[in-house]
Amino acid sequence: MNIILLGPPGAGKGTQAHRLVAERGMVQLSTGDMLRAARVSGTEMGKQVAAVMDAGKLVTDEIVIGLIAEQLDSASGGGFIFDGFPRTLAQADALGALLESKGASLDAVVEMQVDDEALVERITGRFTCGECGEGYHDTFKKPAVENICDKCDAEGKFKRRPDDNEEALRTRLMAYYKDTSPLIGYYYAKNKLKRIDGLGEIDEVAAHISGALAG
Ligand code: ADP
Ligand code: ADP
Ligand code: ZN
């Protein structure tokens, strides 16, 4: 099964994608994670996108489509979860064409609905483990032992994203409403859209997603 998790910054896409990977053996393709990895490894592309990302703007369609195209050749296990991609209509068209060229298709687009105030709260409290990538939150998902990752036991490796501040978040939200939200209508018209309430606790949201994928 190939699915898209669609939703504004902080909606919980990464959190739910990690669960689907653990529970269903799916493969998560997060363009945000790929771009951050390119920055850390200091590639030319990584340097090129750094300022754009920190400001909360979208990087070019060409770059992210290229990243996804490279990954689609890898083994997909239980299918791909597209997380944070597509974000524009051009990216959505490109994804459709790429999947078709592999003889694959898209099964569902899960729109995670979360209101703007909750997004600000989620984003400003977000941190992750620099070792294993596990996501946390100051209020909603604290590690069992302060400063130690529940998943990999790394100590003192937590980090926060430079774009998880209120100003960059406003820009990211604007990009979502302007460039990404048209995908809701696009996938509705293609009969792929499943809308779920993303406001409950992490387990509840996971149950909504399972229900949407089953139905
Ligand atoms: P969020 O957690 O806010 O949904 P991501 O980690 O998915 O954010 O993306 C972080 C940043 O990386 C974005 O603000 C944007 O600059 C860039 N980015 C990620 N995916 C895309 C994409 N599909 N198209 C354009 N830019 C992207
Ligand atoms: P996205 O990938 O859509 O940007 P994340 O999965 O990184 O979002 O979630 C943003 C922040 O909100 C993280 O700190 C995460 O731990 C937290 N979070 C995710 N889902 C929920 C939820 N259902 N309730 C409360 N907090 C959540
Ligand atoms: Zn860890």
GROMACS .gro file of C-alpha atoms and ligand atoms in nm:
model
  270
    1MET     CA    1   0.000   0.000   0.000
    2ASN     CA    2   0.132   0.347  -0.091
    3ILE     CA    3  -0.006   0.640   0.105
    4ILE     CA    4   0.045   1.012   0.155
    5LEU     CA    5   0.021   1.174   0.498
    6LEU     CA    6  -0.100   1.526   0.423
    7GLY     CA    7  -0.123   1.800   0.681
    8PRO     CA    8   0.022   2.129   0.800
    9PRO     CA    9   0.355   2.152   0.985
   10GLY     CA   10   0.319   1.988   1.325
   11ALA     CA   11   0.009   1.787   1.234
   12GLY     CA   12   0.183   1.467   1.344
   13LYS     CA   13   0.282   1.322   1.007
   14GLY     CA   14   0.629   1.210   1.118
   15THR     CA   15   0.498   1.066   1.445
   16GLN     CA   16   0.234   0.859   1.269
   17ALA     CA   17   0.469   0.759   0.986
   18HIS     CA   18   0.711   0.611   1.244
   19ARG     CA   19   0.430   0.402   1.386
   20LEU     CA   20   0.324   0.275   1.046
   21VAL     CA   21   0.685   0.177   0.975
   22ALA     CA   22   0.707  -0.014   1.305
   23GLU     CA   23   0.365  -0.176   1.279
   24ARG     CA   24   0.332  -0.247   0.908
   25GLY     CA   25   0.685  -0.256   0.773
   26MET     CA   26   0.613   0.037   0.545
   27VAL     CA   27   0.893   0.266   0.424
   28GLN     CA   28   0.877   0.634   0.522
   29LEU     CA   29   0.988   0.884   0.262
   30SER     CA   30   1.016   1.223   0.427
   31THR     CA   31   1.152   1.497   0.202
   32GLY     CA   32   1.211   1.711   0.514
   33ASP     CA   33   1.436   1.440   0.661
   34MET     CA   34   1.615   1.393   0.328
   35LEU     CA   35   1.681   1.767   0.298
   36ARG     CA   36   1.807   1.788   0.658
   37ALA     CA   37   2.038   1.491   0.590
   38ALA     CA   38   2.174   1.671   0.282
   39ARG     CA   39   2.249   1.974   0.498
   40VAL     CA   40   2.434   1.771   0.760
   41SER     CA   41   2.644   1.590   0.501
   42GLY     CA   42   2.725   1.927   0.343
   43THR     CA   43   2.634   1.847  -0.016
   44GLU     CA   44   2.602   2.132  -0.268
   45MET     CA   45   2.224   2.086  -0.265
   46GLY     CA   46   2.222   2.086   0.117
   47LYS     CA   47   2.399   2.424   0.121
   48GLN     CA   48   2.164   2.558  -0.143
   49VAL     CA   49   1.847   2.479   0.054
   50ALA     CA   50   1.960   2.572   0.406
   51ALA     CA   51   1.846   2.934   0.415
   52VAL     CA   52   1.519   2.855   0.239
   53MET     CA   53   1.434   2.586   0.495
   54ASP     CA   54   1.530   2.798   0.795
   55ALA     CA   55   1.300   3.073   0.670
   56GLY     CA   56   1.016   2.822   0.637
   57LYS     CA   57   0.979   2.854   0.260
   58LEU     CA   58   0.942   2.566   0.016
   59VAL     CA   59   1.247   2.442  -0.171
   60THR     CA   60   1.207   2.398  -0.545
   61ASP     CA   61   0.988   2.125  -0.691
   62GLU     CA   62   1.283   2.007  -0.899
   63ILE     CA   63   1.494   1.925  -0.592
   64VAL     CA   64   1.229   1.737  -0.396
   65ILE     CA   65   1.097   1.547  -0.697
   66GLY     CA   66   1.456   1.438  -0.767
   67LEU     CA   67   1.494   1.313  -0.409
   68ILE     CA   68   1.174   1.110  -0.426
   69ALA     CA   69   1.258   0.969  -0.770
   70GLU     CA   70   1.587   0.832  -0.632
   71GLN     CA   71   1.413   0.661  -0.341
   72LEU     CA   72   1.133   0.498  -0.536
   73ASP     CA   73   1.378   0.244  -0.672
   74SER     CA   74   1.451   0.113  -0.324
   75ALA     CA   75   1.263  -0.188  -0.188
   76SER     CA   76   0.930  -0.071  -0.055
   77GLY     CA   77   0.844  -0.349   0.194
   78GLY     CA   78   0.484  -0.291   0.290
   79GLY     CA   79   0.466   0.015   0.066
   80PHE     CA   80   0.570   0.379   0.086
   81ILE     CA   81   0.448   0.650   0.321
   82PHE     CA   82   0.502   0.989   0.164
   83ASP     CA   83   0.551   1.233   0.452
   84GLY     CA   84   0.576   1.602   0.368
   85PHE     CA   85   0.562   1.528  -0.005
   86PRO     CA   86   0.392   1.629  -0.229
   87ARG     CA   87   0.351   1.989  -0.117
   88THR     CA   88   0.253   2.151  -0.449
   89LEU     CA   89   0.032   2.052  -0.740
   90ALA     CA   90   0.340   2.011  -0.960
   91GLN     CA   91   0.486   1.766  -0.706
   92ALA     CA   92   0.157   1.576  -0.693
   93ASP     CA   93   0.151   1.540  -1.072
   94ALA     CA   94   0.514   1.428  -1.070
   95LEU     CA   95   0.446   1.168  -0.801
   96GLY     CA   96   0.156   1.027  -1.001
   97ALA     CA   97   0.375   0.996  -1.309
   98LEU     CA   98   0.665   0.840  -1.115
   99LEU     CA   99   0.441   0.578  -0.954
  100GLU     CA  100   0.280   0.499  -1.285
  101SER     CA  101   0.619   0.449  -1.449
  102LYS     CA  102   0.696   0.186  -1.181
  103GLY     CA  103   0.361   0.015  -1.233
  104ALA     CA  104   0.258   0.131  -0.885
  105SER     CA  105  -0.025   0.349  -0.764
  106LEU     CA  106  -0.141   0.555  -0.474
  107ASP     CA  107  -0.391   0.390  -0.241
  108ALA     CA  108  -0.489   0.669  -0.005
  109VAL     CA  109  -0.416   1.026   0.097
  110VAL     CA  110  -0.476   1.076   0.467
  111GLU     CA  111  -0.544   1.437   0.552
  112MET     CA  112  -0.463   1.500   0.919
  113GLN     CA  113  -0.681   1.785   1.040
  114VAL     CA  114  -0.537   1.990   1.327
  115ASP     CA  115  -0.630   2.348   1.408
  116ASP     CA  116  -0.373   2.625   1.392
  117GLU     CA  117  -0.343   2.691   1.765
  118ALA     CA  118  -0.263   2.327   1.834
  119LEU     CA  119  -0.001   2.339   1.558
  120VAL     CA  120   0.182   2.627   1.720
  121GLU     CA  121   0.186   2.439   2.050
  122ARG     CA  122   0.308   2.119   1.888
  123ILE     CA  123   0.582   2.283   1.686
  124THR     CA  124   0.720   2.503   1.961
  125GLY     CA  125   0.750   2.201   2.196
  126ARG     CA  126   0.900   1.961   1.942
  127PHE     CA  127   1.243   1.798   1.977
  128THR     CA  128   1.399   1.480   1.840
  129CYS     CA  129   1.674   1.234   1.920
  130GLY     CA  130   1.980   1.315   1.711
  131GLU     CA  131   2.086   0.950   1.719
  132CYS     CA  132   1.775   0.759   1.612
  133GLY     CA  133   1.532   1.031   1.500
  134GLU     CA  134   1.262   0.950   1.757
  135GLY     CA  135   1.027   1.247   1.802
  136TYR     CA  136   0.933   1.402   2.136
  137HIS     CA  137   0.735   1.691   2.281
  138ASP     CA  138   0.786   1.904   2.593
  139THR     CA  139   0.429   1.838   2.707
  140PHE     CA  140   0.275   1.562   2.498
  141LYS     CA  141   0.554   1.310   2.462
  142LYS     CA  142   0.830   1.344   2.718
  143PRO     CA  143   1.108   1.087   2.741
  144ALA     CA  144   1.066   0.851   3.041
  145VAL     CA  145   1.401   0.968   3.182
  146GLU     CA  146   1.500   1.328   3.127
  147ASN     CA  147   1.764   1.376   2.857
  148ILE     CA  148   1.773   1.005   2.760
  149CYS     CA  149   1.607   0.868   2.447
  150ASP     CA  150   1.341   0.602   2.521
  151LYS     CA  151   1.417   0.427   2.198
  152CYS     CA  152   1.796   0.412   2.167
  153ASP     CA  153   1.918   0.514   2.518
  154ALA     CA  154   2.137   0.793   2.379
  155GLU     CA  155   2.203   1.059   2.643
  156GLY     CA  156   2.213   1.432   2.580
  157LYS     CA  157   2.146   1.394   2.207
  158PHE     CA  158   1.815   1.578   2.184
  159LYS     CA  159   1.794   1.861   1.936
  160ARG     CA  160   1.549   2.121   1.811
  161ARG     CA  161   1.498   2.234   1.454
  162PRO     CA  162   1.607   2.588   1.362
  163ASP     CA  163   1.275   2.638   1.179
  164ASP     CA  164   1.061   2.539   1.481
  165ASN     CA  165   1.021   2.898   1.595
  166GLU     CA  166   0.707   3.108   1.572
  167GLU     CA  167   0.823   3.329   1.288
  168ALA     CA  168   0.932   3.048   1.055
  169LEU     CA  169   0.620   2.857   1.153
  170ARG     CA  170   0.399   3.145   1.028
  171THR     CA  171   0.580   3.128   0.693
  172ARG     CA  172   0.543   2.749   0.682
  173LEU     CA  173   0.171   2.775   0.759
  174MET     CA  174   0.132   3.031   0.482
  175ALA     CA  175   0.309   2.797   0.241
  176TYR     CA  176   0.076   2.518   0.350
  177TYR     CA  177  -0.241   2.717   0.293
  178LYS     CA  178  -0.123   2.873  -0.030
  179ASP     CA  179   0.063   2.592  -0.205
  180THR     CA  180  -0.024   2.262  -0.033
  181SER     CA  181  -0.390   2.284   0.068
  182PRO     CA  182  -0.506   2.272  -0.299
  183LEU     CA  183  -0.393   1.907  -0.286
  184ILE     CA  184  -0.695   1.833  -0.067
  185GLY     CA  185  -0.931   1.908  -0.354
  186TYR     CA  186  -0.696   1.745  -0.605
  187TYR     CA  187  -0.698   1.411  -0.422
  188TYR     CA  188  -1.066   1.437  -0.335
  189ALA     CA  189  -1.139   1.458  -0.706
  190LYS     CA  190  -0.919   1.154  -0.763
  191ASN     CA  191  -1.119   0.968  -0.498
  192LYS     CA  192  -0.814   0.912  -0.278
  193LEU     CA  193  -0.884   1.149   0.010
  194LYS     CA  194  -0.946   1.024   0.366
  195ARG     CA  195  -0.989   1.300   0.624
  196ILE     CA  196  -0.915   1.222   0.986
  197ASP     CA  197  -0.923   1.416   1.311
  198GLY     CA  198  -0.560   1.476   1.408
  199LEU     CA  199  -0.638   1.651   1.735
  200GLY     CA  200  -0.660   1.361   1.980
  201GLU     CA  201  -0.379   1.180   2.154
  202ILE     CA  202  -0.116   1.003   1.945
  203ASP     CA  203  -0.279   0.661   1.997
  204GLU     CA  204  -0.623   0.792   1.904
  205VAL     CA  205  -0.491   0.950   1.585
  206ALA     CA  206  -0.318   0.622   1.498
  207ALA     CA  207  -0.652   0.443   1.538
  208HIS     CA  208  -0.822   0.696   1.309
  209ILE     CA  209  -0.555   0.635   1.045
  210SER     CA  210  -0.592   0.258   1.071
  211GLY     CA  211  -0.967   0.298   1.030
  212ALA     CA  212  -0.925   0.520   0.726
  213LEU     CA  213  -0.682   0.278   0.562
  214ALA     CA  214  -0.910  -0.017   0.626
  215GLY     CA  215  -1.221   0.152   0.492
  216ADP     P1  216   0.706   1.990   0.880
  216ADP     O1  217   0.750   1.906   0.993
  216ADP     O2  218   0.689   2.132   0.914
  216ADP     O3  219   0.589   1.938   0.804
  216ADP     P2  220   0.924   1.906   0.701
  216ADP     O4  221   1.024   1.842   0.790
  216ADP     O5  222   0.838   1.817   0.619
  216ADP     O6  223   0.833   2.004   0.787
  216ADP     O7  224   0.995   2.010   0.605
  216ADP     C1  225   1.086   2.106   0.654
  216ADP     C2  226   1.122   2.203   0.543
  216ADP     O8  227   1.184   2.133   0.434
  216ADP     C3  228   1.004   2.277   0.480
  216ADP     O9  229   0.966   2.393   0.553
  216ADP     C4  230   1.061   2.310   0.342
  216ADP    O10  231   1.154   2.417   0.349
  216ADP     C5  232   1.141   2.186   0.308
  216ADP     N1  233   1.059   2.081   0.242
  216ADP     C6  234   1.031   1.956   0.289
  216ADP     N2  235   0.955   1.888   0.201
  216ADP     C7  236   0.933   1.972   0.096
  216ADP     C8  237   0.860   1.960  -0.026
  216ADP     N3  238   0.794   1.848  -0.058
  216ADP     N4  239   0.860   2.067  -0.109
  216ADP     C9  240   0.925   2.180  -0.080
  216ADP     N5  241   0.995   2.198   0.034
  216ADP    C10  242   1.000   2.096   0.122
  217ADP     P1  243   0.486   1.681   1.141
  217ADP     O1  244   0.574   1.568   1.092
  217ADP     O2  245   0.349   1.677   1.079
  217ADP     O3  246   0.550   1.815   1.128
  217ADP     P2  247   0.541   1.569   1.409
  217ADP     O4  248   0.501   1.426   1.396
  217ADP     O5  249   0.684   1.603   1.412
  217ADP     O6  250   0.464   1.657   1.297
  217ADP     O7  251   0.469   1.626   1.541
  217ADP     C1  252   0.493   1.760   1.586
  217ADP     C2  253   0.509   1.760   1.739
  217ADP     O8  254   0.382   1.728   1.801
  217ADP     C3  255   0.608   1.658   1.794
  217ADP     O9  256   0.673   1.716   1.905
  217ADP     C4  257   0.521   1.539   1.835
  217ADP    O10  258   0.579   1.467   1.945
  217ADP     C5  259   0.391   1.607   1.877
  217ADP     N1  260   0.272   1.528   1.844
  217ADP     C6  261   0.251   1.448   1.737
  217ADP     N2  262   0.126   1.395   1.738
  217ADP     C7  263   0.066   1.446   1.849
  217ADP     C8  264  -0.066   1.429   1.907
  217ADP     N3  265  -0.159   1.352   1.850
  217ADP     N4  266  -0.093   1.497   2.021
  217ADP     C9  267   0.002   1.576   2.078
  217ADP     N5  268   0.126   1.595   2.029
  217ADP    C10  269   0.158   1.531   1.916
  218ZN      ZN  270   1.719   0.788   2.014
   0.00000   0.00000   0.00000
